[in-house]
mmCIF file of C-alpha atoms in Angstrom:
data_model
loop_
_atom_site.group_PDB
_atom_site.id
_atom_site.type_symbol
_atom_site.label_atom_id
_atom_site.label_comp_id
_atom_site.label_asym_id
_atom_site.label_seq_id
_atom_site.Cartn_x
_atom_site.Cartn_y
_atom_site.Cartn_z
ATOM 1 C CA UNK A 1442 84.378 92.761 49.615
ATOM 2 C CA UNK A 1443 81.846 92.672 52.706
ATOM 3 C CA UNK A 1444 82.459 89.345 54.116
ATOM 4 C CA UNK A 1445 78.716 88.688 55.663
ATOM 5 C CA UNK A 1446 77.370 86.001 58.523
ATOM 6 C CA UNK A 1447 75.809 83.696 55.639
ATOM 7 C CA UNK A 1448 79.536 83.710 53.544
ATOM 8 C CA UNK A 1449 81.593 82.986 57.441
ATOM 9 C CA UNK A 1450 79.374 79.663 58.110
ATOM 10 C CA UNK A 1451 79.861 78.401 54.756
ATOM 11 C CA UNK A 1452 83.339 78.675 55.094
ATOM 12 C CA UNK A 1453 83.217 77.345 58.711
ATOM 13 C CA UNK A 1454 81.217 74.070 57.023
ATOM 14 C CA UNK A 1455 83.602 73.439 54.640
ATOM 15 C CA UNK A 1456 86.035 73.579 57.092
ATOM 16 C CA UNK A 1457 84.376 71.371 59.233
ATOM 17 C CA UNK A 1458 83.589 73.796 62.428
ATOM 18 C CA UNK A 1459 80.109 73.614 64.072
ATOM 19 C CA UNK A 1460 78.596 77.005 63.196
ATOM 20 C CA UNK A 1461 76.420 76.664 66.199
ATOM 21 C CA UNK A 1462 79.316 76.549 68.728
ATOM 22 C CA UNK A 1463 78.138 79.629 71.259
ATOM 23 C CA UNK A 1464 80.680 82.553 71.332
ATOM 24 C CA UNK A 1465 82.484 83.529 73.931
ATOM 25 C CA UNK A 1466 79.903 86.046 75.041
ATOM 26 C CA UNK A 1467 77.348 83.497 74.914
ATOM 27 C CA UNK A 1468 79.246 81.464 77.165
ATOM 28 C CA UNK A 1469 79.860 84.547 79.616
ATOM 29 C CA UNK A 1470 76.367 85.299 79.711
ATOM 30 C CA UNK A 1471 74.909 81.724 80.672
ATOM 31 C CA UNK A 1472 76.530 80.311 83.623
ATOM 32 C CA UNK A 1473 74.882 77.230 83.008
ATOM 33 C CA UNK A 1474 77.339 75.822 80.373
ATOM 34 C CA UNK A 1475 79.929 75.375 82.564
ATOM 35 C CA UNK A 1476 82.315 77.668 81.147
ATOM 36 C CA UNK A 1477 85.835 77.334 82.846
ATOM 37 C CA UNK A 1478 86.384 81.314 81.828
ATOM 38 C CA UNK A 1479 82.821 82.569 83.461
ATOM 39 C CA UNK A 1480 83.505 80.806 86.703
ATOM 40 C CA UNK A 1481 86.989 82.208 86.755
ATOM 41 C CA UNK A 1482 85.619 85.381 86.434
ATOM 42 C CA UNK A 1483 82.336 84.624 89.163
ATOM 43 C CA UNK A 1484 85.055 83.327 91.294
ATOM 44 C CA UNK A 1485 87.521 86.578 91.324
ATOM 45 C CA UNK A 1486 84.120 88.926 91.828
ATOM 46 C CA UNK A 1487 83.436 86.683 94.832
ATOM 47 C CA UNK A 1488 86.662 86.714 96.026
ATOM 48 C CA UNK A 1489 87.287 90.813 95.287
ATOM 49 C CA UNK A 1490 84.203 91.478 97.281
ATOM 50 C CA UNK A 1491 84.622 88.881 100.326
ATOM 51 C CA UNK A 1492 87.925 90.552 100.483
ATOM 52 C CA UNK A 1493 86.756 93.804 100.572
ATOM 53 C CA UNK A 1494 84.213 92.884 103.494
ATOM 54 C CA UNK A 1495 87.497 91.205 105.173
ATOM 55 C CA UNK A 1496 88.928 94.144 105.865
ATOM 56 C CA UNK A 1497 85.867 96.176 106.656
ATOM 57 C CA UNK A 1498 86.013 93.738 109.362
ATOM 58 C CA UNK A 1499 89.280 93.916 110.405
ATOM 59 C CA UNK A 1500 89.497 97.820 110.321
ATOM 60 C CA UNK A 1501 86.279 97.656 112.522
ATOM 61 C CA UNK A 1502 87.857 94.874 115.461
ATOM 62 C CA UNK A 1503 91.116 97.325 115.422
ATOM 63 C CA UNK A 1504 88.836 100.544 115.480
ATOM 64 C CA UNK A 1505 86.648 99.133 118.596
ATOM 65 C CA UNK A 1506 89.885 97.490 119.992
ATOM 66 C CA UNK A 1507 91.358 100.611 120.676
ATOM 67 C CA UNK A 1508 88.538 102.601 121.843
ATOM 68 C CA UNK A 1509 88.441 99.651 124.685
ATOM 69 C CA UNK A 1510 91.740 100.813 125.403
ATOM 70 C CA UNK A 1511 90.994 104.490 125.499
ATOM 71 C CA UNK A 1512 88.318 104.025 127.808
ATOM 72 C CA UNK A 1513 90.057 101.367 130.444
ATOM 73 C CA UNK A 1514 92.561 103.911 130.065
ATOM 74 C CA UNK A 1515 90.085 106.714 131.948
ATOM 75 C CA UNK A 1516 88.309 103.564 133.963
ATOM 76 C CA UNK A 1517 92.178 102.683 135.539
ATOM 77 C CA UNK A 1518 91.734 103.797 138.862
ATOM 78 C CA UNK A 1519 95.564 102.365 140.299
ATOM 79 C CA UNK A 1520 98.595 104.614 140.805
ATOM 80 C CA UNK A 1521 99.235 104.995 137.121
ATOM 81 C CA UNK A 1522 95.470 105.941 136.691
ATOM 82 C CA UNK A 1523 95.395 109.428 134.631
ATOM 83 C CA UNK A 1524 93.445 110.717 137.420
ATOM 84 C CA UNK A 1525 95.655 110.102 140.402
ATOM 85 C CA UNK A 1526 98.389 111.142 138.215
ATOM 86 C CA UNK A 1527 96.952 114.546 137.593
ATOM 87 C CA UNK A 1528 95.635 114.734 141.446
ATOM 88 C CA UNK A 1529 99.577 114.100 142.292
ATOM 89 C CA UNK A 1530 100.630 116.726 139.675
ATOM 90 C CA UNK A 1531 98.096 118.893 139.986
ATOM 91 C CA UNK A 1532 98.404 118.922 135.864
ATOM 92 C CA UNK A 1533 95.053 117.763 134.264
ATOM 93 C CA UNK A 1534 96.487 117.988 130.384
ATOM 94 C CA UNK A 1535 96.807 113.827 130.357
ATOM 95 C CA UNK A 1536 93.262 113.577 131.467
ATOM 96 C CA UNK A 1537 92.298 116.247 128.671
ATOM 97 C CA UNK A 1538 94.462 114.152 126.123
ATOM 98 C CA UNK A 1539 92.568 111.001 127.031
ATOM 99 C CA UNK A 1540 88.935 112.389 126.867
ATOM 100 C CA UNK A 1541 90.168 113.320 123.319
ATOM 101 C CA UNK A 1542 91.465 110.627 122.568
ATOM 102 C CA UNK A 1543 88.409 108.105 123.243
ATOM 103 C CA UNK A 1544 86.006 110.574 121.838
ATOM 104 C CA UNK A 1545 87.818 109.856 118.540
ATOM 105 C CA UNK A 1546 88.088 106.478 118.766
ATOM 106 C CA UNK A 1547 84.522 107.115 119.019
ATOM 107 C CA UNK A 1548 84.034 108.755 116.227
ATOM 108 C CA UNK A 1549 85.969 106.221 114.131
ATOM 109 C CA UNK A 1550 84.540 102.884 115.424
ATOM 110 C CA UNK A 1551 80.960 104.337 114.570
ATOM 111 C CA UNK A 1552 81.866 104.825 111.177
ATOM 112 C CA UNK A 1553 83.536 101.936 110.974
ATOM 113 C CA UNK A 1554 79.990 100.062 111.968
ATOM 114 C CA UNK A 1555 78.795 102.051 109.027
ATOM 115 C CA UNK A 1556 80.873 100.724 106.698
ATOM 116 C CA UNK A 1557 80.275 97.086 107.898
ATOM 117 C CA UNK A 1558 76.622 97.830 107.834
ATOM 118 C CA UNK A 1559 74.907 94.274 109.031
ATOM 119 C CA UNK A 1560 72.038 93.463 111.483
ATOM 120 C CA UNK A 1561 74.420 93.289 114.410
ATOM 121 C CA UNK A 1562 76.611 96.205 113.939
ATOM 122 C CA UNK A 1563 73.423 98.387 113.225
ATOM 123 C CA UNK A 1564 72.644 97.218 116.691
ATOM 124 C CA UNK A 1565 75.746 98.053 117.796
ATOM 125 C CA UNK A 1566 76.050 101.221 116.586
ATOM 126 C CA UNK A 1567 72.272 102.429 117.609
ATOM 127 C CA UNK A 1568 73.979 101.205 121.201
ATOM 128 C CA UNK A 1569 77.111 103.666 121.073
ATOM 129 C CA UNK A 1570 75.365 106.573 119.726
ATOM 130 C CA UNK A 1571 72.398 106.455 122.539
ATOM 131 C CA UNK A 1572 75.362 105.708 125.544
ATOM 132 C CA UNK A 1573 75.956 109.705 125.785
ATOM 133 C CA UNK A 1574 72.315 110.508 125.990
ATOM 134 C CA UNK A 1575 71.702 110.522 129.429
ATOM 135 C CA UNK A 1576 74.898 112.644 130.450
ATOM 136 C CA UNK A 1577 74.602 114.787 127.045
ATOM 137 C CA UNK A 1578 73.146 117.862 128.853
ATOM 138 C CA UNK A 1579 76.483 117.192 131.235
ATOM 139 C CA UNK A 1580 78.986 116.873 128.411
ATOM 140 C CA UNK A 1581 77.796 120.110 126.524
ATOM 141 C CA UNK A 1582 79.114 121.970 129.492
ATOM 142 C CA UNK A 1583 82.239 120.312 128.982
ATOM 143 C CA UNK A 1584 82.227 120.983 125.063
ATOM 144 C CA UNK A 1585 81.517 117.894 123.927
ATOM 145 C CA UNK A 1586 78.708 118.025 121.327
ATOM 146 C CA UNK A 1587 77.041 115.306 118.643
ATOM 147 C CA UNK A 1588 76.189 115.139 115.006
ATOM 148 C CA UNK A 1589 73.156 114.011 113.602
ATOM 149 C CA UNK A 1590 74.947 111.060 112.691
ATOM 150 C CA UNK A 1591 76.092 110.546 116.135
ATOM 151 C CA UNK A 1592 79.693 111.854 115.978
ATOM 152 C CA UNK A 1593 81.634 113.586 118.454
ATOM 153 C CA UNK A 1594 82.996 117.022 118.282
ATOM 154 C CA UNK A 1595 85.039 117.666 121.241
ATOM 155 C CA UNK A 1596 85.971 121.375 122.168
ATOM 156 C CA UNK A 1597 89.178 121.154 123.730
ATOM 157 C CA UNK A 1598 89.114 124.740 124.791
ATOM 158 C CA UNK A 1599 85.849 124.344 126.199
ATOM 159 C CA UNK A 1600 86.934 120.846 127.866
ATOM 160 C CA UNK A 1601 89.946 122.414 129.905
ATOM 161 C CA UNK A 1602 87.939 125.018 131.448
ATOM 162 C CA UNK A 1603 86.625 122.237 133.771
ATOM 163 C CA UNK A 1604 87.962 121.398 137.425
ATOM 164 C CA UNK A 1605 89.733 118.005 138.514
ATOM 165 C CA UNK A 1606 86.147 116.859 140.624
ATOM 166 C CA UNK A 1607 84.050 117.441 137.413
ATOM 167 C CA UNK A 1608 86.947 115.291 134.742
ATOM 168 C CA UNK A 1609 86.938 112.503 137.430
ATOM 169 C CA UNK A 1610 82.859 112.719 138.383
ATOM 170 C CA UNK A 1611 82.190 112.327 134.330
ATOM 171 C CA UNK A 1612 85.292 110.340 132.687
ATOM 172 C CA UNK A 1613 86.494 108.769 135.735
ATOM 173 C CA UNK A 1614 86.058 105.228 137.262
ATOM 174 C CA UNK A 1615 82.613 105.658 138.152
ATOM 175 C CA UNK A 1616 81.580 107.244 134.722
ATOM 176 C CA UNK A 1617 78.444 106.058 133.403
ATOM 177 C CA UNK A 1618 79.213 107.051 129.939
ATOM 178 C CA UNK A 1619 83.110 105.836 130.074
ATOM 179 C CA UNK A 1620 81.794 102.407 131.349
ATOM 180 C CA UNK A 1621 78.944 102.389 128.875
ATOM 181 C CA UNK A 1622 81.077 102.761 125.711
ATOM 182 C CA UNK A 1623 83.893 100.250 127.361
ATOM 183 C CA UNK A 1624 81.333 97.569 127.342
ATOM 184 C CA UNK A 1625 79.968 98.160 124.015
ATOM 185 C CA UNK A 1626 83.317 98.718 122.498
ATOM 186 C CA UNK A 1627 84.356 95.259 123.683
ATOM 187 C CA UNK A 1628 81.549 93.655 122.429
ATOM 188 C CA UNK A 1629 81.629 95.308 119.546
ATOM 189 C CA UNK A 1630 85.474 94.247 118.608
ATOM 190 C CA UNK A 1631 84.024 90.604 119.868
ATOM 191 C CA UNK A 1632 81.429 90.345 117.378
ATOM 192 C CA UNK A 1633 84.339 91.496 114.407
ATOM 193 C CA UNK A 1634 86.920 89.092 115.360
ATOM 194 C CA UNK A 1635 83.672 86.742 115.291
ATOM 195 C CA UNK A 1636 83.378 87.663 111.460
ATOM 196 C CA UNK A 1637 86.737 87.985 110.583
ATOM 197 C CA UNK A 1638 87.463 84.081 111.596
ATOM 198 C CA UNK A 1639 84.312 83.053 109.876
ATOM 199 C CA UNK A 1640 84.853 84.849 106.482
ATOM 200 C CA UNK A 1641 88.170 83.133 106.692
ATOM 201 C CA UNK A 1642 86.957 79.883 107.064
ATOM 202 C CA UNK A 1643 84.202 80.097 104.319
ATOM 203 C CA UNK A 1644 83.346 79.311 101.487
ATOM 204 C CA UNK A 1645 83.146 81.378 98.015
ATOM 205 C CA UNK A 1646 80.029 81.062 95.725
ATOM 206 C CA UNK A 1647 82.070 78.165 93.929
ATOM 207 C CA UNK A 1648 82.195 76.261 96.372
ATOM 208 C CA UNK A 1649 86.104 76.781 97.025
ATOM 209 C CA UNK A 1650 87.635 77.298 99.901
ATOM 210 C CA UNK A 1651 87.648 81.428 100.095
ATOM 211 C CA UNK A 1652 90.402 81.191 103.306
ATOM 212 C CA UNK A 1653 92.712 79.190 101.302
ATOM 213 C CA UNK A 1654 92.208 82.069 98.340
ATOM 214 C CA UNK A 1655 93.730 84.819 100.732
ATOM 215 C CA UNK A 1656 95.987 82.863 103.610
ATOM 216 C CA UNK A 1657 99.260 84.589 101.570
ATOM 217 C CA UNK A 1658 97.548 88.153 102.368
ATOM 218 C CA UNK A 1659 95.796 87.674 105.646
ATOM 219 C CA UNK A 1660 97.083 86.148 108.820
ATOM 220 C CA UNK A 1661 94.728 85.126 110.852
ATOM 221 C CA UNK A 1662 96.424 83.526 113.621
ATOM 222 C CA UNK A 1663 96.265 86.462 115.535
#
């Protein structure tokens, strides 16, 4: 027997049920009728995607936090400097090692700023991809080419063909470029920690408390 809409609300009268009650769809679709189930479900989006920013964020502070370190690495210019190390040894592979090694961090910081795509980190990352510019013709010597996206490739090969005088005059203490991406690196990790503590401390589209959502996964005390 085909039971049709007409023969279900005459049953649902003479049982007594409001045939008029909305559906569960109709009470996903409009927000508006204060539907515990929709705001559940608002609320978990919110939360899935402020999450998702979170650690956008937090991969992006690490990212730039260690190309700091890469460069004040090259910058160091005491006794355990990589320069007066290899000047000592007369072995320039650390100093090779290093260039690589911040020239990656590079690399992954700016796509890191990608991925966290906002008005500030476009700034910053327009900032890191023009620091090479003015020593680029320099750097090509030494193997060290760019993308159109701004990424490094670094030929290693290439690289080690160069003297002690030349490593120091371009990566060394004095280094325009090395200094250049220090500063912007810093800032850079700044400006994420900045995010990172006020994503924590916000608010989701409910009006809950989105750091109290995530404490048990996040920590940040750090």
């Amino acid at each position: 027997m085909r039971i049709t809409t007409q023969m279900l609300n005459q049953s649902a009268k003479r049982s007594g049920l409001d045939i008029n009650r909305p559906t569960l769809l109709d009470y996903m679709k409009n927000n508006n009728m204060g539907n515990p189930l929709y705001q559940a479900l608002s609320k978990n989006r919110s939360i899935n995607t402020n999450s998702v920013k979170l650690e956008s964020f937090e991969k992006l502070e690490e990212e730039a936090g260690q190309l700091t370190e890469l460069t004040q690495k090259l910058l160091n210019d005491g006794e355990k400097s990589v320069f007066e190390q290899a000047k000592v040894s007369g072995d320039n592979q650390e100093i090779y090692n290093s260039i690589e090694n911040m020239f990656d961090g590079y690399n992954r910081t700016l796509k890191s700023l990608r991925t966290t795509s906002n008005t500030m980190n476009d700034f910053y990352r327009k900032m890191l991809m023009d620091a090479p510019e003015e020593t680029r013709a320099e750097l090509e010597k030494l193997g060290i080419t760019f993308d159109k996206d701004g990424s490094a490739d670094v030929d290693i090969s290439k690289l080690k063909t160069a003297d002690y005088e030349t490593l120091e005059k371009n990566f060394g203490k004095d280094s325009d470029l090395v200094n250049k991406l220090e500063f912007i690196a810093s800032r850079i990790s700044d400006n994420a920690k900045a995010n990172v503590e006020s994503m924590g401390n916000g608010y989701n589209a409910s009006g809950t408390v989105y750091g109290n959502s995530i404490n048990s996964k996040y920590d940040f005390s750090r």
